[in-house]
mmCIF file of C-alpha atoms and ligand atoms in Angstrom:
data_model
loop_
_atom_site.group_PDB
_atom_site.id
_atom_site.type_symbol
_atom_site.label_atom_id
_atom_site.label_comp_id
_atom_site.label_asym_id
_atom_site.label_seq_id
_atom_site.Cartn_x
_atom_site.Cartn_y
_atom_site.Cartn_z
ATOM 1 C CA UNK A 1 93.573 93.339 84.063
ATOM 2 C CA UNK A 2 95.661 95.749 82.005
ATOM 3 C CA UNK A 3 95.982 99.453 82.846
ATOM 4 C CA UNK A 4 97.753 101.546 80.178
ATOM 5 C CA UNK A 5 99.691 104.432 81.732
ATOM 6 C CA UNK A 6 98.874 107.810 80.161
ATOM 7 C CA UNK A 7 102.353 109.080 81.099
ATOM 8 C CA UNK A 8 103.648 107.429 77.919
ATOM 9 C CA UNK A 9 100.881 108.868 75.696
ATOM 10 C CA UNK A 10 101.351 111.802 73.318
ATOM 11 C CA UNK A 11 100.241 114.778 75.448
ATOM 12 C CA UNK A 12 99.665 116.854 72.314
ATOM 13 C CA UNK A 13 97.176 114.209 71.164
ATOM 14 C CA UNK A 14 95.635 113.079 74.424
ATOM 15 C CA UNK A 15 92.087 112.740 73.104
ATOM 16 C CA UNK A 16 93.295 110.549 70.233
ATOM 17 C CA UNK A 17 95.340 108.329 72.560
ATOM 18 C CA UNK A 18 92.528 107.950 75.108
ATOM 19 C CA UNK A 19 90.081 107.010 72.372
ATOM 20 C CA UNK A 20 92.631 104.459 71.184
ATOM 21 C CA UNK A 21 92.705 102.961 74.711
ATOM 22 C CA UNK A 22 88.874 102.875 74.692
ATOM 23 C CA UNK A 23 89.103 100.526 71.719
ATOM 24 C CA UNK A 24 91.375 98.034 73.523
ATOM 25 C CA UNK A 25 90.754 95.334 76.130
ATOM 26 C CA UNK A 26 92.199 97.587 78.862
ATOM 27 C CA UNK A 27 90.276 97.596 82.168
ATOM 28 C CA UNK A 28 91.559 100.809 83.771
ATOM 29 C CA UNK A 29 93.386 103.898 82.564
ATOM 30 C CA UNK A 30 96.393 104.574 84.831
ATOM 31 C CA UNK A 31 97.168 108.223 85.546
ATOM 32 C CA UNK A 32 100.406 109.343 87.208
ATOM 33 C CA UNK A 33 100.299 112.552 89.218
ATOM 34 C CA UNK A 34 103.775 113.822 90.274
ATOM 35 C CA UNK A 35 104.512 116.867 92.398
ATOM 36 C CA UNK A 36 108.264 117.328 91.967
ATOM 37 C CA UNK A 37 108.719 116.807 95.734
ATOM 38 C CA UNK A 38 107.794 113.206 96.494
ATOM 39 C CA UNK A 39 109.373 112.233 93.166
ATOM 40 C CA UNK A 40 111.962 114.142 91.119
ATOM 41 C CA UNK A 41 109.544 114.877 88.270
ATOM 42 C CA UNK A 42 106.364 116.877 87.608
ATOM 43 C CA UNK A 43 103.708 115.355 85.350
ATOM 44 C CA UNK A 44 100.297 117.041 85.307
ATOM 45 C CA UNK A 45 97.440 117.778 87.678
ATOM 46 C CA UNK A 46 93.694 118.162 88.179
ATOM 47 C CA UNK A 47 92.700 120.069 85.005
ATOM 48 C CA UNK A 48 94.362 117.458 82.801
ATOM 49 C CA UNK A 49 92.658 114.656 84.749
ATOM 50 C CA UNK A 50 89.317 116.391 84.149
ATOM 51 C CA UNK A 51 90.054 116.578 80.428
ATOM 52 C CA UNK A 52 90.936 112.874 80.320
ATOM 53 C CA UNK A 53 87.667 112.028 82.104
ATOM 54 C CA UNK A 54 85.680 113.575 79.254
ATOM 55 C CA UNK A 55 86.913 110.940 76.805
ATOM 56 C CA UNK A 56 87.793 107.841 78.840
ATOM 57 C CA UNK A 57 85.209 105.044 78.829
ATOM 58 C CA UNK A 58 86.976 102.975 81.503
ATOM 59 C CA UNK A 59 87.664 103.771 85.191
ATOM 60 C CA UNK A 60 90.477 106.204 85.960
ATOM 61 C CA UNK A 61 93.145 104.668 88.183
ATOM 62 C CA UNK A 62 94.910 107.681 89.677
ATOM 63 C CA UNK A 63 98.370 107.115 91.170
ATOM 64 C CA UNK A 64 99.367 110.011 93.409
ATOM 65 C CA UNK A 65 103.115 110.526 93.708
ATOM 66 C CA UNK A 66 102.664 113.593 95.912
ATOM 67 C CA UNK A 67 103.469 114.388 99.543
ATOM 68 C CA UNK A 68 100.549 114.544 101.999
ATOM 69 C CA UNK A 69 98.045 113.187 99.451
ATOM 70 C CA UNK A 70 95.264 113.471 102.066
ATOM 71 C CA UNK A 71 95.060 117.184 101.240
ATOM 72 C CA UNK A 72 93.583 116.548 97.790
ATOM 73 C CA UNK A 73 91.249 113.538 98.049
ATOM 74 C CA UNK A 74 88.014 115.412 97.334
ATOM 75 C CA UNK A 75 89.589 117.348 94.470
ATOM 76 C CA UNK A 76 90.684 114.140 92.769
ATOM 77 C CA UNK A 77 87.207 112.662 93.192
ATOM 78 C CA UNK A 78 85.671 115.782 91.679
ATOM 79 C CA UNK A 79 88.101 115.659 88.774
ATOM 80 C CA UNK A 80 87.182 112.105 87.817
ATOM 81 C CA UNK A 81 89.237 109.580 89.807
ATOM 82 C CA UNK A 82 87.577 106.180 90.319
ATOM 83 C CA UNK A 83 90.499 104.490 92.037
ATOM 84 C CA UNK A 84 92.805 106.655 94.148
ATOM 85 C CA UNK A 85 96.211 105.326 95.178
ATOM 86 C CA UNK A 86 98.517 107.078 97.647
ATOM 87 C CA UNK A 87 102.066 106.189 98.642
ATOM 88 C CA UNK A 88 102.624 104.666 102.069
ATOM 89 C CA UNK A 89 105.848 106.703 102.256
ATOM 90 C CA UNK A 90 103.912 109.959 101.715
ATOM 91 C CA UNK A 91 100.988 109.636 104.132
ATOM 92 C CA UNK A 92 101.673 109.579 107.876
ATOM 93 C CA UNK A 93 98.069 108.772 108.883
ATOM 94 C CA UNK A 94 97.549 106.119 106.232
ATOM 95 C CA UNK A 95 94.521 104.475 107.827
ATOM 96 C CA UNK A 96 92.659 107.775 107.947
ATOM 97 C CA UNK A 97 93.640 108.557 104.358
ATOM 98 C CA UNK A 98 92.257 105.220 103.147
ATOM 99 C CA UNK A 99 88.971 105.808 105.015
ATOM 100 C CA UNK A 100 88.676 109.239 103.462
ATOM 101 C CA UNK A 101 89.203 107.880 99.939
ATOM 102 C CA UNK A 102 86.501 105.240 100.450
ATOM 103 C CA UNK A 103 84.106 107.715 102.042
ATOM 104 C CA UNK A 104 84.339 109.762 98.832
ATOM 105 C CA UNK A 105 83.121 106.700 96.930
ATOM 106 C CA UNK A 106 86.419 105.704 95.308
ATOM 107 C CA UNK A 107 88.366 102.463 95.510
ATOM 108 C CA UNK A 108 91.358 102.908 97.810
ATOM 109 C CA UNK A 109 94.883 101.948 96.830
ATOM 110 C CA UNK A 110 98.271 102.131 98.507
ATOM 111 C CA UNK A 111 101.537 102.102 96.562
ATOM 112 C CA UNK A 112 104.864 100.834 97.919
ATOM 113 C CA UNK A 113 108.276 101.977 96.708
ATOM 114 C CA UNK A 114 110.709 99.167 95.820
ATOM 115 C CA UNK A 115 112.465 99.414 99.221
ATOM 116 C CA UNK A 116 109.268 99.289 101.317
ATOM 117 C CA UNK A 117 108.451 95.820 102.720
ATOM 118 C CA UNK A 118 104.974 94.412 102.072
ATOM 119 C CA UNK A 119 104.733 93.634 105.803
ATOM 120 C CA UNK A 120 104.198 97.359 106.453
ATOM 121 C CA UNK A 121 100.652 96.923 105.084
ATOM 122 C CA UNK A 122 99.656 94.176 107.513
ATOM 123 C CA UNK A 123 97.320 96.308 109.647
ATOM 124 C CA UNK A 124 95.412 97.840 106.715
ATOM 125 C CA UNK A 125 95.053 94.829 104.401
ATOM 126 C CA UNK A 126 91.318 94.549 104.960
ATOM 127 C CA UNK A 127 90.752 98.249 104.283
ATOM 128 C CA UNK A 128 92.333 98.227 100.828
ATOM 129 C CA UNK A 129 91.021 97.605 97.323
ATOM 130 C CA UNK A 130 94.355 97.866 95.517
ATOM 131 C CA UNK A 131 97.985 97.415 96.509
ATOM 132 C CA UNK A 132 100.363 98.857 93.954
ATOM 133 C CA UNK A 133 103.867 97.427 94.096
ATOM 134 C CA UNK A 134 106.304 99.750 92.350
ATOM 135 C CA UNK A 135 108.627 97.699 90.189
ATOM 136 C CA UNK A 136 110.759 100.777 89.419
ATOM 137 C CA UNK A 137 111.580 103.822 91.535
ATOM 138 C CA UNK A 138 108.631 106.131 90.840
ATOM 139 C CA UNK A 139 109.044 109.328 88.859
ATOM 140 C CA UNK A 140 109.646 108.278 85.283
ATOM 141 C CA UNK A 141 108.312 105.961 82.613
ATOM 142 C CA UNK A 142 110.542 103.715 80.545
ATOM 143 C CA UNK A 143 112.765 102.361 83.363
ATOM 144 C CA UNK A 144 113.902 98.756 83.795
ATOM 145 C CA UNK A 145 111.850 96.347 85.864
ATOM 146 C CA UNK A 146 113.336 95.428 89.283
ATOM 147 C CA UNK A 147 113.375 91.580 89.522
ATOM 148 C CA UNK A 148 112.988 91.541 93.339
ATOM 149 C CA UNK A 149 109.332 92.399 92.675
ATOM 150 C CA UNK A 150 108.449 88.731 91.986
ATOM 151 C CA UNK A 151 109.208 87.695 95.575
ATOM 152 C CA UNK A 152 107.322 90.710 96.922
ATOM 153 C CA UNK A 153 104.233 89.699 94.944
ATOM 154 C CA UNK A 154 104.408 86.144 96.296
ATOM 155 C CA UNK A 155 104.754 87.295 99.926
ATOM 156 C CA UNK A 156 101.967 89.838 99.532
ATOM 157 C CA UNK A 157 99.662 87.264 97.934
ATOM 158 C CA UNK A 158 100.154 85.003 100.964
ATOM 159 C CA UNK A 159 99.431 87.868 103.373
ATOM 160 C CA UNK A 160 96.260 88.818 101.470
ATOM 161 C CA UNK A 161 94.989 85.217 101.534
ATOM 162 C CA UNK A 162 95.752 84.808 105.217
ATOM 163 C CA UNK A 163 93.940 88.039 106.077
ATOM 164 C CA UNK A 164 90.943 87.160 103.900
ATOM 165 C CA UNK A 165 91.396 90.496 102.137
ATOM 166 C CA UNK A 166 89.985 91.169 98.666
ATOM 167 C CA UNK A 167 92.768 93.617 97.736
ATOM 168 C CA UNK A 168 94.118 93.303 94.211
ATOM 169 C CA UNK A 169 97.832 93.403 93.463
ATOM 170 C CA UNK A 170 98.877 95.953 90.845
ATOM 171 C CA UNK A 171 102.374 96.104 89.355
ATOM 172 C CA UNK A 172 103.698 99.422 88.086
ATOM 173 C CA UNK A 173 106.931 100.072 86.201
ATOM 174 C CA UNK A 174 108.867 98.312 83.449
ATOM 175 C CA UNK A 175 106.058 95.873 82.684
ATOM 176 C CA UNK A 176 106.303 94.386 79.199
ATOM 177 C CA UNK A 177 105.510 91.288 77.156
ATOM 178 C CA UNK A 178 108.673 89.561 78.454
ATOM 179 C CA UNK A 179 107.719 89.701 82.149
ATOM 180 C CA UNK A 180 103.881 89.815 82.035
ATOM 181 C CA UNK A 181 103.292 86.087 82.260
ATOM 182 C CA UNK A 182 105.780 85.619 85.128
ATOM 183 C CA UNK A 183 104.113 88.495 87.004
ATOM 184 C CA UNK A 184 100.712 86.845 86.657
ATOM 185 C CA UNK A 185 102.065 83.505 87.803
ATOM 186 C CA UNK A 186 103.549 85.211 90.863
ATOM 187 C CA UNK A 187 100.093 86.600 91.734
ATOM 188 C CA UNK A 188 99.662 89.985 90.035
ATOM 189 C CA UNK A 189 96.058 90.998 89.226
ATOM 190 C CA UNK A 190 96.597 94.296 87.405
ATOM 191 C CA UNK A 191 99.511 95.179 85.136
ATOM 192 C CA UNK A 192 100.240 98.868 84.484
ATOM 193 C CA UNK A 193 102.163 99.486 81.268
ATOM 194 C CA UNK A 194 103.202 102.783 79.699
ATOM 195 C CA UNK A 195 105.982 102.477 77.166
ATOM 196 C CA UNK A 196 105.233 98.834 76.359
ATOM 197 C CA UNK A 197 101.799 99.889 75.067
ATOM 198 C CA UNK A 198 102.075 103.452 73.766
ATOM 199 C CA UNK A 199 105.467 103.025 72.086
ATOM 200 C CA UNK A 200 104.528 99.757 70.437
ATOM 201 C CA UNK A 201 103.721 99.614 66.698
ATOM 202 C CA UNK A 202 100.307 98.166 67.492
ATOM 203 C CA UNK A 203 99.121 99.336 70.940
ATOM 204 C CA UNK A 204 95.668 97.730 70.607
ATOM 205 C CA UNK A 205 97.203 94.340 69.936
ATOM 206 C CA UNK A 206 99.822 94.862 72.673
ATOM 207 C CA UNK A 207 97.055 95.285 75.271
ATOM 208 C CA UNK A 208 95.506 91.991 74.084
ATOM 209 C CA UNK A 209 98.887 90.266 74.205
ATOM 210 C CA UNK A 210 99.612 91.487 77.729
ATOM 211 C CA UNK A 211 96.172 90.348 78.807
ATOM 212 C CA UNK A 212 96.649 86.881 77.330
ATOM 213 C CA UNK A 213 100.262 86.496 78.546
HETATM 214 C C1 LIG B 1 106.326 105.563 87.264
HETATM 215 C C2 LIG B 1 104.847 105.523 87.002
HETATM 216 C C3 LIG B 1 104.431 104.475 86.051
HETATM 217 C C4 LIG B 1 104.942 104.659 84.642
HETATM 218 C C5 LIG B 1 105.158 103.294 84.048
HETATM 219 O O1 LIG B 1 106.589 106.475 88.272
HETATM 220 O O2 LIG B 1 104.161 105.298 88.226
HETATM 221 O O3 LIG B 1 103.011 104.340 86.022
HETATM 222 O O4 LIG B 1 104.064 105.389 83.815
HETATM 223 O O5 LIG B 1 105.758 103.430 82.825
HETATM 224 P P1 LIG B 1 106.482 102.226 82.093
HETATM 225 O O6 LIG B 1 105.465 101.137 81.902
HETATM 226 O O7 LIG B 1 106.940 102.828 80.817
HETATM 227 O O8 LIG B 1 107.613 101.758 82.984
HETATM 228 ZN ZN1 LIG B 2 101.968 104.783 88.130
#
């Protein structure tokens, strides 16, 4: 599945860009929420998510790069999130946070920074719908892919199989047409791509190409 990241869209023409994504083969729309504390950048918040929801025809995959994300689970549900992903590094009571996300009727995701080992998810594998492996340090679009991600995907895939979990592996950061096929071979299920899609000359075709890669 391909999930275009709105962070690379033209914020002055959000409706146009979301409608463009509606016309592609994308499965989810990826939305990056940054608080300027967990990551050194501020993106946008709940009112913008609500505005996106009005036009998007595919599920909203909301990636929270905020500290103590458990404080805002209901608010994100009410603003249109379908999948809600929190960072393992930002939520002390991760198990409870995951339960709360699911009890609000959303799919639950956990994201791991590049330095966080996949083994840290062992005890919650069967409670998760999505595991987002960051392939850049979160905070900005347009960074270079970290090659160590391939081995992380392979290890995580093995852990998921062994646990009998149905969690999907999502890769976020520096994904492009050069690495998409290798990521899929390694075991990735969902590819998030911002710049590769929105800054391409033909974003609709780029989504198809990434999907076929
Ligand atoms: C980074 C964000 C990513 C970002 C990816 O902190 O989580 O979703 O938008 O952008 P690209 O694909 O341009 O690296
Ligand atoms: Zn993201």
